Coordinates of C-alpha atoms in Angstrom, one line a residue:
M1 CA -38.0 -95.9 81.2
T2 CA -41.8 -95.5 81.8
L3 CA -43.9 -92.7 83.3
D4 CA -44.8 -95.1 86.2
Q5 CA -41.1 -95.5 87.0
L6 CA -40.7 -91.7 87.0
R7 CA -43.7 -91.2 89.3
I8 CA -42.3 -93.8 91.7
F9 CA -38.8 -92.3 91.6
V10 CA -40.1 -88.7 92.3
A11 CA -42.4 -90.0 95.1
V12 CA -39.5 -91.9 96.8
A13 CA -37.2 -88.9 96.4
E14 CA -39.7 -86.6 98.0
H15 CA -40.5 -88.9 100.9
G16 CA -37.0 -90.3 101.5
H17 CA -38.8 -93.6 102.3
M18 CA -39.9 -96.4 100.1
T19 CA -42.9 -97.5 102.1
K20 CA -44.3 -94.0 102.5
A21 CA -43.9 -93.3 98.8
A22 CA -45.7 -96.6 98.0
E23 CA -48.6 -95.7 100.3
R24 CA -49.0 -92.3 98.7
L25 CA -49.1 -93.9 95.2
G26 CA -51.4 -96.7 96.3
I27 CA -49.0 -99.5 95.4
S28 CA -47.1 -102.1 97.3
Q29 CA -43.6 -101.5 98.8
S30 CA -42.2 -104.3 96.7
A31 CA -43.6 -102.8 93.5
A32 CA -42.0 -99.5 94.3
S33 CA -38.6 -101.1 95.1
A34 CA -38.8 -103.2 91.9
A35 CA -39.5 -100.0 89.8
I36 CA -36.4 -98.2 91.3
R37 CA -34.2 -101.3 90.8
A38 CA -35.3 -101.6 87.2
L39 CA -34.7 -97.9 86.5
E40 CA -31.2 -98.1 88.0
S41 CA -30.4 -101.4 86.2
Q42 CA -31.6 -100.2 82.8
H43 CA -29.2 -97.2 82.9
G44 CA -26.4 -98.6 85.0
V45 CA -26.7 -95.9 87.7
R46 CA -27.4 -95.6 91.4
L47 CA -30.2 -93.1 92.1
F48 CA -30.4 -93.6 95.9
N49 CA -28.1 -94.4 98.8
R50 CA -29.5 -96.7 101.4
V51 CA -28.9 -95.2 104.9
G52 CA -30.3 -97.5 107.6
R53 CA -34.0 -97.9 107.1
N54 CA -34.2 -94.7 105.0
I55 CA -32.9 -93.8 101.6
E56 CA -31.5 -90.6 100.3
L57 CA -30.8 -89.3 96.8
A58 CA -27.4 -90.1 95.4
Q59 CA -25.6 -87.4 93.3
T60 CA -27.1 -88.9 90.1
G61 CA -30.5 -88.9 91.7
H62 CA -30.2 -85.2 92.5
R63 CA -29.4 -84.4 88.8
F64 CA -32.2 -86.6 87.6
L65 CA -35.0 -85.4 89.8
P66 CA -35.8 -82.0 88.1
E67 CA -35.7 -83.8 84.7
A68 CA -38.1 -86.5 85.9
K69 CA -40.5 -83.8 87.3
A70 CA -40.3 -81.9 84.0
V71 CA -41.3 -85.1 82.0
L72 CA -44.2 -85.7 84.4
D73 CA -45.4 -82.1 84.0
R74 CA -45.3 -82.4 80.3
A75 CA -47.1 -85.7 80.3
A76 CA -49.8 -84.1 82.5
A77 CA -50.1 -81.2 80.1
A78 CA -50.4 -83.6 77.1
R79 CA -53.1 -85.5 78.9
G80 CA -54.9 -82.2 79.5
V81 CA -54.8 -81.3 75.8
L82 CA -56.3 -84.7 74.9
E83 CA -59.0 -84.2 77.5
D84 CA -59.8 -80.8 76.1
V85 CA -60.0 -82.1 72.5
S86 CA -62.2 -85.0 73.5
Q87 CA -64.2 -82.9 76.0
T88 CA -64.0 -85.9 78.3
V89 CA -63.8 -85.0 82.0
A90 CA -61.5 -87.8 83.2
G91 CA -58.1 -88.3 84.8
S92 CA -56.9 -87.8 88.3
L93 CA -56.9 -84.9 90.7
S94 CA -54.8 -84.5 93.8
I95 CA -56.1 -82.1 96.5
A96 CA -54.3 -80.8 99.5
A97 CA -56.7 -79.5 102.2
S98 CA -56.3 -78.0 105.6
Q99 CA -57.8 -80.0 108.5
T100 CA -61.0 -78.0 109.1
I101 CA -61.9 -78.1 105.4
A102 CA -60.8 -81.8 104.8
S103 CA -62.7 -83.1 107.8
Y104 CA -65.9 -81.0 107.9
W105 CA -66.5 -79.2 104.6
L106 CA -65.0 -81.3 101.7
P107 CA -66.2 -84.9 102.0
R108 CA -69.8 -84.4 101.0
R109 CA -68.8 -82.1 98.1
L110 CA -66.3 -84.6 96.8
A111 CA -68.9 -87.4 97.0
A112 CA -71.3 -85.3 94.9
F113 CA -68.5 -84.5 92.4
H114 CA -67.8 -88.2 92.0
E115 CA -71.4 -88.8 91.2
A116 CA -71.3 -86.2 88.5
Y117 CA -67.8 -87.2 87.1
P118 CA -67.2 -90.8 87.9
A119 CA -64.2 -91.0 85.5
V120 CA -62.2 -88.6 87.7
K121 CA -60.0 -90.2 90.4
L122 CA -59.6 -88.1 93.5
S123 CA -57.0 -88.2 96.2
V124 CA -56.8 -85.9 99.3
T125 CA -53.9 -85.1 101.6
I126 CA -54.3 -83.2 104.8
G127 CA -52.0 -80.6 106.4
N128 CA -52.1 -77.1 107.8
T129 CA -52.3 -74.1 105.6
R130 CA -48.6 -73.7 105.2
Q131 CA -48.2 -77.4 104.2
V132 CA -51.0 -77.1 101.7
E133 CA -49.4 -74.1 100.1
T134 CA -46.1 -75.9 99.8
N135 CA -47.8 -78.9 98.2
V136 CA -49.4 -76.8 95.5
L137 CA -46.2 -74.9 94.8
D138 CA -44.2 -78.1 94.5
G139 CA -46.8 -79.7 92.1
R140 CA -47.7 -82.4 94.5
A141 CA -51.3 -81.2 94.5
D142 CA -53.4 -79.8 91.7
F143 CA -55.5 -77.8 94.2
G144 CA -55.1 -76.5 97.7
L145 CA -58.0 -75.7 100.0
V146 CA -57.2 -73.5 103.0
E147 CA -58.7 -71.2 105.6
G148 CA -55.5 -69.3 106.5
R149 CA -53.5 -66.7 104.6
T150 CA -51.1 -67.8 101.9
E151 CA -47.9 -66.0 101.0
S152 CA -46.7 -66.9 97.5
D153 CA -47.4 -64.6 94.6
I154 CA -47.3 -67.4 92.1
L155 CA -50.5 -68.9 93.4
R156 CA -54.0 -67.8 92.6
R157 CA -56.8 -67.8 95.2
A158 CA -60.5 -68.2 94.8
T159 CA -63.1 -68.1 97.5
V160 CA -65.3 -71.2 97.8
D161 CA -67.1 -70.5 101.1
E162 CA -67.1 -68.7 104.4
D163 CA -66.3 -70.0 107.9
R164 CA -67.2 -68.6 111.3
P165 CA -64.6 -68.9 114.1
M166 CA -65.9 -69.1 117.6
L167 CA -64.4 -68.6 121.1
V168 CA -65.5 -71.7 123.1
V169 CA -64.9 -73.0 126.6
A170 CA -66.2 -76.0 128.6
R171 CA -69.8 -75.8 129.9
A172 CA -68.5 -75.5 133.5
H173 CA -65.8 -73.0 132.7
P174 CA -65.8 -69.9 135.0
E175 CA -67.0 -66.6 133.6
I176 CA -64.2 -64.7 131.8
P177 CA -63.2 -61.5 133.6
M178 CA -63.4 -58.2 131.8
T179 CA -60.8 -55.5 131.4
R180 CA -61.3 -51.9 132.5
A181 CA -62.0 -51.0 128.9
G182 CA -64.9 -53.5 128.9
N183 CA -63.3 -56.2 126.8
L184 CA -62.7 -59.8 127.6
D185 CA -59.5 -60.3 129.6
I186 CA -58.0 -62.8 127.2
R187 CA -54.7 -62.6 129.2
A188 CA -56.5 -64.3 132.0
L189 CA -57.5 -67.4 129.9
R190 CA -55.5 -70.6 129.5
W191 CA -55.4 -71.2 125.7
I192 CA -55.5 -74.5 123.8
I193 CA -54.2 -73.9 120.3
R194 CA -53.1 -75.5 117.0
E195 CA -49.6 -75.6 115.7
G196 CA -47.9 -72.8 113.9
G197 CA -48.9 -72.6 110.2
S198 CA -52.5 -73.5 110.8
G199 CA -55.4 -71.2 109.9
T200 CA -57.1 -71.9 113.2
R201 CA -54.1 -70.6 115.1
E202 CA -53.9 -67.6 112.8
A203 CA -57.5 -66.7 113.8
L204 CA -56.6 -66.6 117.5
E205 CA -53.5 -64.6 116.9
D206 CA -55.4 -62.1 114.8
F207 CA -58.1 -61.8 117.5
A208 CA -55.4 -61.1 120.2
L209 CA -53.8 -58.4 118.1
S210 CA -57.3 -56.8 117.5
Q211 CA -57.6 -56.6 121.3
G212 CA -54.1 -55.0 121.6
V213 CA -52.6 -58.1 123.1
P214 CA -49.4 -59.6 121.5
P215 CA -49.9 -63.3 121.0
A216 CA -46.8 -63.9 123.0
E217 CA -48.5 -62.6 126.1
L218 CA -51.3 -65.2 125.9
Q219 CA -51.2 -68.1 128.4
I220 CA -50.6 -71.0 126.0
F221 CA -51.4 -74.1 127.9
L222 CA -51.4 -76.7 125.1
V223 CA -50.3 -76.8 121.5
L224 CA -52.1 -79.7 119.7
P225 CA -51.8 -80.9 116.1
S226 CA -55.5 -81.4 115.2
N227 CA -58.9 -79.7 115.7
E228 CA -60.3 -82.8 117.3
A229 CA -57.6 -82.9 119.9
V230 CA -58.2 -79.2 120.7
R231 CA -61.9 -79.7 121.0
Q232 CA -61.6 -82.6 123.3
A233 CA -59.1 -80.7 125.5
V234 CA -61.4 -77.8 125.8
E235 CA -64.4 -80.0 126.6
A236 CA -62.3 -81.5 129.4
G237 CA -61.9 -78.1 130.9
A238 CA -58.2 -77.5 130.0
G239 CA -58.8 -74.0 128.7
A240 CA -60.3 -71.9 125.9
T241 CA -59.8 -71.9 122.2
I242 CA -60.9 -70.1 119.0
I243 CA -62.0 -72.7 116.4
S244 CA -64.3 -73.2 113.4
E245 CA -68.0 -73.5 114.1
L246 CA -68.0 -76.6 111.9
V247 CA -65.7 -78.3 114.4
V248 CA -67.7 -77.5 117.6
A249 CA -71.3 -77.4 116.3
R250 CA -72.3 -80.8 117.7
S251 CA -70.6 -80.1 121.1
L252 CA -72.4 -76.8 121.4
A253 CA -75.7 -78.4 120.6
E254 CA -75.1 -81.2 123.1
G255 CA -74.0 -78.7 125.8
S256 CA -70.4 -80.0 126.4
L257 CA -69.1 -76.6 125.2
R258 CA -70.5 -73.1 125.3
A259 CA -69.7 -70.2 123.1
V260 CA -68.4 -66.9 124.5
P261 CA -70.0 -63.9 122.9
V262 CA -67.3 -62.1 121.0
D263 CA -67.2 -60.4 117.7
L264 CA -64.9 -62.5 115.5
P265 CA -64.7 -61.8 111.7
K266 CA -65.7 -64.5 109.3
R267 CA -62.9 -66.0 107.2
D268 CA -62.7 -67.4 103.7
F269 CA -62.4 -71.0 102.7
A270 CA -60.2 -70.6 99.6
M271 CA -59.0 -72.7 96.7
I272 CA -55.4 -72.1 95.7
T273 CA -53.8 -73.1 92.3
H274 CA -50.5 -72.5 90.6
R275 CA -50.9 -69.7 88.1
D276 CA -48.3 -71.2 85.7
R277 CA -49.9 -74.7 85.4
Q278 CA -52.6 -75.2 82.7
A279 CA -55.9 -76.5 84.2
S280 CA -57.4 -79.7 82.7
L281 CA -61.1 -80.1 82.1
A282 CA -61.3 -82.2 85.3
Q283 CA -59.6 -79.4 87.3
M284 CA -62.0 -76.8 85.8
A285 CA -65.0 -79.0 86.6
L286 CA -63.9 -79.4 90.2
K287 CA -63.4 -75.7 90.6
A288 CA -66.8 -75.0 89.3
H289 CA -68.3 -77.7 91.5
L290 CA -66.8 -76.3 94.6
G291 CA -67.9 -72.8 93.8
G292 CA -64.5 -71.1 93.1
K293 CA -64.9 -67.5 92.1
A294 CA -63.1 -64.2 92.1
D295 CA -59.6 -65.4 91.1
A296 CA -56.9 -63.2 92.6
P297 CA -53.2 -63.6 93.5
A298 CA -53.0 -65.8 96.6
S299 CA -51.1 -63.2 98.6
V300 CA -54.0 -60.8 98.3
E301 CA -56.6 -61.1 101.1

């Protein structure tokens, strides 16, 4: 068996779908299928059961999966040793990033990194904070970049930048009423929010709690899966949201949105890594390039 066959097997096992696994690995579906057939044929076993258009691990596949992952981890560690010995910054890096970071903060920085280290191949997957944390824990990503809180104590967290959340409404939105205590009456607003597990939603929930309002008492009008969808819904007058300044800067400048003056704390953009996995030269170079500092357990804010 080859390392490529193992990588394909693990990807198919994790996705439960041959085409999705092939897309993640950047190969054709037929190449992925051929690698699985060859692995099964070479050893006279069945690793997957075909169920309709999907596939699922057979009993042998379940037993084989942790061993395959262990071999790939050891191969990555061996590659890291050789890189360290040769002092060559090369190899591949997988990055999982939350939507705000991936869409607005990361692209220019990765382009500059590629100019400095052209031998490093970069791949990025996008999810919310909780999904990014899971990818780093499972070893599917070397790095995670998040703006929300993380929970696992086997991750390390390093601040790479700051972000400013803003409360925004459409230009023609009525003035927001005030409470008797002189605060914005956030219960009177219709809210457009991101899905659970996102740092953007977390910022709204934290703000509500700071105002003495349980998040469950907010009028949630729409729950949307992306920052762009939230921004467009707010521009259309559907309600209010709290969102990163990076997402709405152009809309504010053009006048389709207006910011509501409110004291919202800044939040960190943070890099998360697995504390038990040895960093390669390429990983250390990317961390330095992105400005990672002040390593701490990821569960500590």
